[in-house]
Amino acid sequence: MSVATIVSAPLTSSNIRSLSIISSSSFSPINSFKCSSVALKLTTTSLLRNPNLRFSVSAMSVAAQENLSQTAFLDRRETGVLHFVKYHGLGNDFIMVNNLDSMEPKVTPEQAVKLCDRNFGIGADGVIFAMPGYNGTDYTMRIFNSDGSEPEMCGNGVRCFAKFISDLNSLPGKQSFTVHTGAGLIVPEIQDDGKVKVDMGEPVLKASDVPTKIAPNKDESVVKAKIEVDGVNWNVTCVSMGNPHCVTFGTQDNENLVVDELNLAEVGPKFEHHPLFPARTNTEFVQVFSRSHLKMRVWERGAGATLACGTGACAVVVAAILEGCSERKCRVDLPGGPLEIEWREENNHVYMTGPAEVVFYGSVEL
Ligand SMILES: N[C@H](CCC[C@H](N)C(=O)O)C(=O)O
C-alpha cells in the first residue's frame, strides 16, 4: 500500500504524535492526484525540540476531495517552505526535491543535515535533487549525504529518482531516462513489475581513481590487498562506481566473514576515515553463500550504517568476480532486501535491478 500523506505547513511549534491514515489511496501521479477518501486525523503535541527546524503540523481533519492536485502541492512556492516526497530503495531512504527549475539546489548541505536527522527532522540517508538535464541528458541528479557531504552517485537513490520523475510526469508503466550524475551518464529503466533496472556504467579499478593510496598490482588495481585497520589485517578489493568502495570478505585470520557478527558501528568508521582513502570510503563486508548469492552489510561514507547501498552492491559483485568467488550475475542480500547485480563482460557495464517506493509527502519550513 503506498500512502500519500499531505502534511500542511507552515505552522509553528508542534510535531506529530500520531498520524493515522483512516483510509488511503494508492499513490497517483502528481499531476492528477486521485484521492478516494484519504481522511487524515493528525493530532499534535508538544513543542518541536529543535527551534532551528520547524517541521510542523496542525491538528486537522482533512477529507481530501477527488482530484486533489499534487501539482498544487509540489509546485507551491511559499518562501522558506520545502515541499518534498520521501522515497526508499530497500530502506535506504531519501528526501526527493523537485529542483527542475534550477541548477542550484533548494537545500544547503547544512539544511540537509537537519532534514535528515531522524529525531529532529524528517529523517533520511540523504537529500536528492531532480534537476534539468546537462549536455543533452534528460535530467541531472545531485545528492547530499546525511552528513552534508556530496557524493558522486547513489544507486538506490537513482532508482528512487526514476520513480520520482515518472510520478512527477504521470508516466505510468515502462520508461527510461538519461541522467547526468557525478559518476557520468546513468540510465535507469522502470520495468513492467515496477522495479527499476539501472545501467550503472563501468566500474573503475585504477587505485588512484578510486581513490586509494593502497599499493596497487601491476595492472594498477587493488585486489585482495592487505590493510591494517586498528590492529587487524583485512583483505580488501577497491572499486569505484563513481564513489569509492572498499570491499572485504574477511581478515587474514578469518577469510570467511559472518557479517551478522560484525560490530559495524565500531569497525565502519575506522575504514571510512582510514588514511589510505583520501576521499574517505564506503565499506562493504561480504559473506559468500554461493557463486551467485552474496550477503553484505555496509558502512556508508557520510551516512553510516544503512539498510542498503546500491553502488556498494555493484562494487561487491565486481570485487567478488575479481577475487574469483562469484559469477557475473549475482543476488546480493542487504539488510533491507535483495538486489540483482550483473557485471556484463561484453560492454563492461554493471547493471542493478531493485525496487523504489514512495513513503509520504510533506512540507517543511527551512
Ligand atoms: N554515501 C555514499 C552515497 C550513497 C550511496 C548509496 N546509498 C547507494 O545506494 O549507492 C557516498 O558517500 O559515496
Short mmCIF file of C-alpha atoms and ligand atoms in Angstrom, two decimals:
data_model
loop_
_atom_site.label_atom_id
_atom_site.label_comp_id
_atom_site.label_asym_id
_atom_site.label_seq_id
_atom_site.Cartn_x
_atom_site.Cartn_y
_atom_site.Cartn_z
CA MET A 1 0.00 0.00 0.00
CA SER A 2 1.55 3.31 -0.84
CA VAL A 3 0.29 6.30 1.01
CA ALA A 4 0.35 9.91 0.04
CA THR A 5 0.22 12.00 3.16
CA ILE A 6 -0.16 15.69 2.66
CA VAL A 7 1.06 17.48 5.68
CA SER A 8 0.17 21.10 5.51
CA ALA A 9 2.55 23.76 6.70
CA PRO A 10 3.61 26.32 7.74
CA LEU A 11 2.54 26.16 11.31
CA THR A 12 4.71 26.57 14.29
CA SER A 13 5.86 24.63 17.22
CA SER A 14 4.31 21.29 17.13
CA ASN A 15 5.03 17.94 15.71
CA ILE A 16 3.12 14.82 15.03
CA ARG A 17 2.42 12.43 17.84
CA SER A 18 0.28 10.16 15.83
CA LEU A 19 -0.59 10.16 12.23
CA SER A 20 -3.38 7.77 11.49
CA ILE A 21 -4.40 7.24 7.95
CA ILE A 22 -8.03 6.31 8.24
CA SER A 23 -8.06 5.12 4.69
CA SER A 24 -5.65 5.64 1.96
CA SER A 25 -5.47 5.86 -1.73
CA SER A 26 -2.77 4.29 -3.76
CA PHE A 27 -0.22 6.77 -4.94
CA SER A 28 -1.28 8.62 -8.09
CA PRO A 29 0.74 10.69 -10.48
CA ILE A 30 1.37 14.06 -9.03
CA ASN A 31 -0.41 15.96 -11.77
CA SER A 32 -3.68 14.33 -11.08
CA PHE A 33 -3.71 13.08 -7.56
CA LYS A 34 -6.82 10.92 -7.34
CA CYS A 35 -7.84 10.58 -3.82
CA SER A 36 -10.78 8.38 -2.97
CA SER A 37 -11.19 9.15 0.66
CA VAL A 38 -7.99 9.95 2.35
CA ALA A 39 -9.02 11.36 5.62
CA LEU A 40 -6.15 12.30 7.82
CA LYS A 41 -6.53 12.71 11.51
CA LEU A 42 -3.49 14.36 12.88
CA THR A 43 -3.06 15.09 16.50
CA THR A 44 -0.33 17.34 17.64
CA THR A 45 1.53 17.55 20.85
CA SER A 46 4.49 19.13 22.44
CA LEU A 47 6.84 21.70 21.12
CA LEU A 48 9.28 20.71 18.46
CA ARG A 49 12.57 20.42 20.28
CA ASN A 50 14.69 21.85 17.51
CA PRO A 51 13.78 25.52 17.08
CA ASN A 52 16.01 25.76 14.01
CA LEU A 53 13.85 23.44 12.03
CA ARG A 54 10.16 23.97 12.28
CA PHE A 55 8.56 20.86 10.89
CA SER A 56 5.04 21.30 11.96
CA VAL A 57 1.56 20.12 11.54
CA SER A 58 -1.68 21.45 12.92
CA ALA A 59 -4.43 19.32 14.33
CA MET A 60 -6.62 18.89 11.40
CA SER A 61 -9.06 16.60 9.90
CA VAL A 62 -9.00 16.74 6.19
CA ALA A 63 -11.16 14.79 3.86
CA ALA A 64 -9.31 15.15 0.61
CA GLN A 65 -11.60 15.83 -2.29
CA GLU A 66 -11.46 13.88 -5.52
CA ASN A 67 -8.71 15.09 -7.90
CA LEU A 68 -6.76 16.90 -5.22
CA SER A 69 -3.86 18.07 -7.33
CA GLN A 70 -0.39 17.02 -6.27
CA THR A 71 0.94 19.68 -8.63
CA ALA A 72 -0.56 22.26 -6.30
CA PHE A 73 1.32 20.55 -3.50
CA LEU A 74 4.77 20.26 -5.06
CA ASP A 75 4.56 23.37 -7.17
CA ARG A 76 3.58 25.67 -4.34
CA ARG A 77 6.23 28.31 -3.81
CA GLU A 78 5.92 29.61 -0.27
CA THR A 79 9.17 31.30 0.73
CA GLY A 80 11.13 29.20 3.15
CA VAL A 81 8.94 26.12 2.77
CA LEU A 82 10.26 22.95 1.14
CA HIS A 83 7.78 20.51 -0.39
CA PHE A 84 9.23 17.04 -0.74
CA VAL A 85 8.44 13.40 -1.32
CA LYS A 86 10.07 10.67 0.75
CA TYR A 87 11.16 7.55 -1.17
CA HIS A 88 13.20 4.49 -0.21
CA GLY A 89 15.14 1.77 -2.01
CA LEU A 90 15.31 -1.28 0.31
CA GLY A 91 15.17 1.04 3.33
CA ASN A 92 17.93 3.37 2.06
CA ASP A 93 15.74 6.43 2.23
CA PHE A 94 15.82 9.85 0.63
CA ILE A 95 14.11 13.21 0.65
CA MET A 96 13.36 13.89 -3.02
CA VAL A 97 13.23 17.52 -4.14
CA ASN A 98 11.72 18.76 -7.39
CA ASN A 99 14.55 21.07 -8.41
CA LEU A 100 13.72 21.02 -12.14
CA ASP A 101 13.50 24.81 -12.36
CA SER A 102 17.12 25.43 -11.34
CA MET A 103 20.64 24.00 -11.28
CA GLU A 104 21.03 25.47 -7.78
CA PRO A 105 19.94 23.04 -5.02
CA LYS A 106 16.97 24.32 -3.00
CA VAL A 107 18.53 22.97 0.18
CA THR A 108 22.01 23.73 1.51
CA PRO A 109 24.25 20.96 2.88
CA GLU A 110 23.70 22.36 6.39
CA GLN A 111 19.92 22.22 5.95
CA ALA A 112 20.25 18.67 4.55
CA VAL A 113 21.92 17.58 7.80
CA LYS A 114 18.95 18.91 9.80
CA LEU A 115 16.35 17.47 7.42
CA CYS A 116 18.00 14.03 7.55
CA ASP A 117 18.11 13.96 11.35
CA ARG A 118 15.87 11.08 12.45
CA ASN A 119 14.92 12.74 15.75
CA PHE A 120 14.72 16.42 14.97
CA GLY A 121 13.95 16.35 11.26
CA ILE A 122 12.24 14.31 8.57
CA GLY A 123 14.81 11.51 8.78
CA ALA A 124 16.69 10.14 5.76
CA ASP A 125 20.05 8.88 4.50
CA GLY A 126 20.23 11.81 2.08
CA VAL A 127 18.55 14.56 0.07
CA ILE A 128 18.27 14.06 -3.71
CA PHE A 129 17.64 16.85 -6.22
CA ALA A 130 15.93 16.30 -9.59
CA MET A 131 17.46 18.98 -11.81
CA PRO A 132 17.37 19.93 -15.52
CA GLY A 133 19.45 17.81 -17.94
CA TYR A 134 23.08 18.54 -18.87
CA ASN A 135 24.77 18.09 -22.27
CA GLY A 136 21.65 16.50 -23.75
CA THR A 137 20.63 14.23 -20.85
CA ASP A 138 17.00 14.19 -19.72
CA TYR A 139 17.85 15.11 -16.13
CA THR A 140 20.64 15.75 -13.64
CA MET A 141 20.76 14.12 -10.21
CA ARG A 142 22.65 15.57 -7.24
CA ILE A 143 22.65 14.17 -3.71
CA PHE A 144 23.73 15.36 -0.26
CA ASN A 145 24.54 12.63 2.29
CA SER A 146 23.02 12.94 5.76
CA ASP A 147 26.32 14.44 6.95
CA GLY A 148 26.03 17.16 4.28
CA SER A 149 28.81 15.82 2.05
CA GLU A 150 28.08 15.44 -1.68
CA PRO A 151 28.87 12.04 -3.23
CA GLU A 152 29.21 11.39 -6.93
CA MET A 153 26.49 8.77 -7.19
CA CYS A 154 23.83 6.79 -5.34
CA GLY A 155 22.44 3.51 -6.67
CA ASN A 156 19.33 3.18 -4.51
CA GLY A 157 18.86 6.90 -4.93
CA VAL A 158 18.81 6.79 -8.71
CA ARG A 159 16.08 4.13 -8.62
CA CYS A 160 14.04 6.44 -6.38
CA PHE A 161 14.92 9.30 -8.76
CA ALA A 162 13.46 7.41 -11.71
CA LYS A 163 10.22 6.68 -9.86
CA PHE A 164 10.02 10.32 -8.68
CA ILE A 165 10.42 11.61 -12.27
CA SER A 166 7.87 9.11 -13.53
CA ASP A 167 5.40 10.21 -10.87
CA LEU A 168 6.06 13.91 -11.45
CA ASN A 169 5.26 13.48 -15.14
CA SER A 170 2.42 10.96 -14.76
CA LEU A 171 4.31 8.39 -16.82
CA PRO A 172 2.84 5.00 -15.86
CA GLY A 173 4.47 1.77 -16.99
CA LYS A 174 7.86 1.15 -18.56
CA GLN A 175 10.18 4.04 -19.37
CA SER A 176 13.81 5.01 -19.09
CA PHE A 177 15.70 8.24 -18.58
CA THR A 178 19.22 9.52 -19.19
CA VAL A 179 20.57 11.07 -16.01
CA HIS A 180 23.73 13.14 -15.63
CA THR A 181 25.45 12.40 -12.31
CA GLY A 182 28.83 12.87 -10.68
CA ALA A 183 29.57 9.34 -11.94
CA GLY A 184 28.73 10.29 -15.51
CA LEU A 185 25.74 9.07 -17.55
CA ILE A 186 23.41 6.72 -15.68
CA VAL A 187 20.33 5.14 -17.33
CA PRO A 188 17.54 3.89 -15.06
CA GLU A 189 14.65 1.98 -16.65
CA ILE A 190 11.34 1.36 -14.87
CA GLN A 191 10.25 -2.23 -15.56
CA ASP A 192 6.72 -3.55 -16.03
CA ASP A 193 6.83 -5.03 -12.50
CA GLY A 194 7.65 -1.61 -11.03
CA LYS A 195 11.24 -2.48 -10.24
CA VAL A 196 13.97 -0.27 -11.68
CA LYS A 197 16.88 -1.65 -13.74
CA VAL A 198 19.87 0.71 -13.84
CA ASP A 199 22.85 0.73 -16.18
CA MET A 200 25.43 1.86 -13.62
CA GLY A 201 28.20 2.24 -16.18
CA GLU A 202 31.70 0.78 -15.89
CA PRO A 203 33.48 0.10 -12.59
CA VAL A 204 36.74 1.99 -12.04
CA LEU A 205 39.58 -0.16 -10.72
CA LYS A 206 42.65 2.07 -11.06
CA ALA A 207 43.78 2.70 -7.47
CA SER A 208 44.45 6.41 -7.94
CA ASP A 209 40.95 6.86 -9.43
CA VAL A 210 39.04 5.03 -6.68
CA PRO A 211 40.83 6.82 -4.95
CA THR A 212 43.03 4.83 -2.61
CA LYS A 213 46.67 5.02 -1.56
CA ILE A 214 46.91 1.24 -1.15
CA ALA A 215 49.85 -0.06 -3.22
CA PRO A 216 48.28 -1.44 -6.45
CA ASN A 217 49.02 -4.55 -8.51
CA LYS A 218 50.87 -4.36 -11.81
CA ASP A 219 47.55 -3.53 -13.57
CA GLU A 220 47.11 -0.63 -11.11
CA SER A 221 44.13 -2.29 -9.37
CA VAL A 222 43.79 -3.23 -5.70
CA VAL A 223 42.53 -6.81 -5.42
CA LYS A 224 42.69 -8.78 -2.16
CA ALA A 225 45.32 -6.41 -0.74
CA LYS A 226 46.16 -6.38 2.96
CA ILE A 227 45.45 -3.29 5.05
CA GLU A 228 45.70 -2.85 8.79
CA VAL A 229 42.68 -1.30 10.45
CA ASP A 230 43.05 -0.70 14.16
CA GLY A 231 45.48 -3.59 14.56
CA VAL A 232 43.52 -6.10 12.42
CA ASN A 233 44.76 -7.17 8.97
CA TRP A 234 41.93 -7.16 6.43
CA ASN A 235 41.92 -8.37 2.81
CA VAL A 236 40.34 -5.65 0.63
CA THR A 237 39.45 -5.02 -3.02
CA CYS A 238 38.82 -1.40 -4.05
CA VAL A 239 36.25 -0.38 -6.68
CA SER A 240 34.74 2.95 -7.69
CA MET A 241 31.19 3.15 -9.06
CA GLY A 242 31.70 6.88 -9.28
CA ASN A 243 32.04 6.81 -5.50
CA PRO A 244 34.76 4.90 -3.59
CA HIS A 245 34.19 1.42 -2.19
CA CYS A 246 36.42 -0.82 -0.07
CA VAL A 247 35.10 -4.40 -0.23
CA THR A 248 36.23 -7.09 2.22
CA PHE A 249 35.38 -10.79 2.51
CA GLY A 250 37.43 -11.21 5.70
CA THR A 251 40.64 -10.80 7.60
CA GLN A 252 43.98 -12.54 7.24
CA ASP A 253 42.96 -14.79 10.17
CA ASN A 254 39.37 -15.36 9.06
CA GLU A 255 38.70 -15.23 5.34
CA ASN A 256 35.04 -16.19 5.73
CA LEU A 257 33.15 -13.35 7.36
CA VAL A 258 29.85 -13.93 9.16
CA VAL A 259 28.55 -10.43 8.57
CA ASP A 260 25.83 -10.52 11.25
CA GLU A 261 28.54 -10.94 13.87
CA LEU A 262 30.28 -7.69 12.92
CA ASN A 263 30.27 -4.66 15.21
CA LEU A 264 29.65 -2.33 12.26
CA ALA A 265 29.41 0.85 14.32
CA GLU A 266 32.87 0.17 15.72
CA VAL A 267 34.74 -1.00 12.61
CA GLY A 268 32.89 1.03 9.94
CA PRO A 269 34.17 4.50 10.87
CA LYS A 270 37.76 3.16 11.09
CA PHE A 271 37.57 2.17 7.42
CA GLU A 272 35.65 5.32 6.40
CA HIS A 273 38.31 7.64 7.83
CA HIS A 274 41.36 5.44 7.13
CA PRO A 275 44.31 7.50 5.77
CA LEU A 276 44.58 5.11 2.79
CA PHE A 277 41.28 6.62 1.49
CA PRO A 278 41.89 10.33 0.78
CA ALA A 279 38.18 10.90 -0.12
CA ARG A 280 37.01 8.60 2.70
CA THR A 281 35.29 5.40 1.58
CA ASN A 282 32.14 3.30 1.69
CA THR A 283 32.95 -0.14 3.12
CA GLU A 284 31.15 -3.40 2.32
CA PHE A 285 31.57 -6.51 4.46
CA VAL A 286 30.63 -9.60 2.45
CA GLN A 287 29.65 -13.22 3.17
CA VAL A 288 29.65 -15.72 0.30
CA PHE A 289 26.71 -18.15 0.30
CA SER A 290 27.37 -19.42 -3.24
CA ARG A 291 28.89 -18.24 -6.53
CA SER A 292 25.60 -16.46 -7.30
CA HIS A 293 24.42 -15.44 -3.83
CA LEU A 294 26.21 -12.98 -1.57
CA LYS A 295 25.23 -11.22 1.63
CA MET A 296 26.58 -7.81 2.65
CA ARG A 297 26.44 -5.14 5.30
CA VAL A 298 27.63 -1.63 4.60
CA TRP A 299 29.07 1.35 6.42
CA GLU A 300 28.49 4.26 4.07
CA ARG A 301 30.70 7.31 3.70
CA GLY A 302 28.75 10.28 5.04
CA ALA A 303 25.74 8.23 6.15
CA GLY A 304 26.97 5.39 8.39
CA ALA A 305 25.24 2.02 8.57
CA THR A 306 22.40 1.96 6.04
CA LEU A 307 19.92 -0.79 5.17
CA ALA A 308 21.14 -0.90 1.59
CA CYS A 309 23.74 0.56 -0.75
CA GLY A 310 23.23 0.17 -4.50
CA THR A 311 26.67 1.30 -5.63
CA GLY A 312 28.05 -0.87 -2.83
CA ALA A 313 26.24 -3.97 -4.08
CA CYS A 314 27.66 -3.32 -7.56
CA ALA A 315 31.18 -2.91 -6.14
CA VAL A 316 30.73 -6.14 -4.16
CA VAL A 317 29.93 -8.21 -7.26
CA VAL A 318 32.86 -6.69 -9.17
CA ALA A 319 35.18 -7.45 -6.25
CA ALA A 320 33.81 -10.98 -5.87
CA ILE A 321 34.48 -11.71 -9.55
CA LEU A 322 37.98 -10.21 -9.33
CA GLU A 323 38.66 -12.41 -6.29
CA GLY A 324 37.28 -15.44 -8.15
CA CYS A 325 34.41 -16.19 -5.77
CA SER A 326 31.33 -15.38 -7.86
CA GLU A 327 29.72 -15.49 -11.27
CA ARG A 328 28.87 -12.35 -13.24
CA LYS A 329 25.18 -12.48 -12.25
CA CYS A 330 24.52 -12.40 -8.51
CA ARG A 331 21.83 -11.88 -5.97
CA VAL A 332 23.13 -9.63 -3.19
CA ASP A 333 21.23 -9.73 0.11
CA LEU A 334 21.33 -6.45 2.06
CA PRO A 335 19.69 -5.82 5.44
CA GLY A 336 16.83 -4.04 3.60
CA GLY A 337 16.34 -6.72 0.94
CA PRO A 338 17.92 -8.22 -2.22
CA LEU A 339 19.36 -6.59 -5.33
CA GLU A 340 20.09 -8.36 -8.63
CA ILE A 341 23.51 -7.35 -9.97
CA GLU A 342 25.22 -8.23 -13.23
CA TRP A 343 28.67 -7.19 -14.48
CA ARG A 344 28.38 -7.75 -18.23
CA GLU A 345 31.53 -8.92 -19.97
CA GLU A 346 30.54 -7.66 -23.44
CA ASN A 347 30.32 -3.97 -22.50
CA ASN A 348 31.96 -3.94 -19.03
CA HIS A 349 28.85 -2.22 -17.60
CA VAL A 350 27.32 -3.12 -14.25
CA TYR A 351 23.52 -3.48 -14.06
CA MET A 352 21.47 -3.27 -10.87
CA THR A 353 17.78 -4.17 -10.51
CA GLY A 354 15.67 -3.45 -7.45
CA PRO A 355 12.63 -1.63 -6.01
CA ALA A 356 12.00 2.02 -5.20
CA GLU A 357 8.88 3.14 -3.33
CA VAL A 358 7.20 6.32 -2.19
CA VAL A 359 6.65 6.64 1.57
CA PHE A 360 4.97 10.00 2.16
CA TYR A 361 4.67 13.62 1.03
CA GLY A 362 5.50 16.51 3.28
CA SER A 363 6.28 20.15 3.65
CA VAL A 364 8.84 21.64 5.99
CA GLU A 365 9.86 25.14 6.95
CA LEU A 366 13.61 25.60 6.41
N1 LIG B 1 27.09 7.54 0.96
C1 LIG B 1 27.54 7.28 -0.41
C2 LIG B 1 26.48 7.78 -1.43
C3 LIG B 1 25.21 6.96 -1.37
C4 LIG B 1 25.44 5.57 -1.86
C5 LIG B 1 24.36 4.54 -1.54
N2 LIG B 1 23.27 4.99 -0.73
C6 LIG B 1 23.86 3.86 -2.80
O1 LIG B 1 22.71 3.40 -2.83
O2 LIG B 1 24.68 3.74 -3.73
C7 LIG B 1 28.88 8.00 -0.67
O3 LIG B 1 29.18 9.00 0.03
O4 LIG B 1 29.57 7.57 -1.61
#
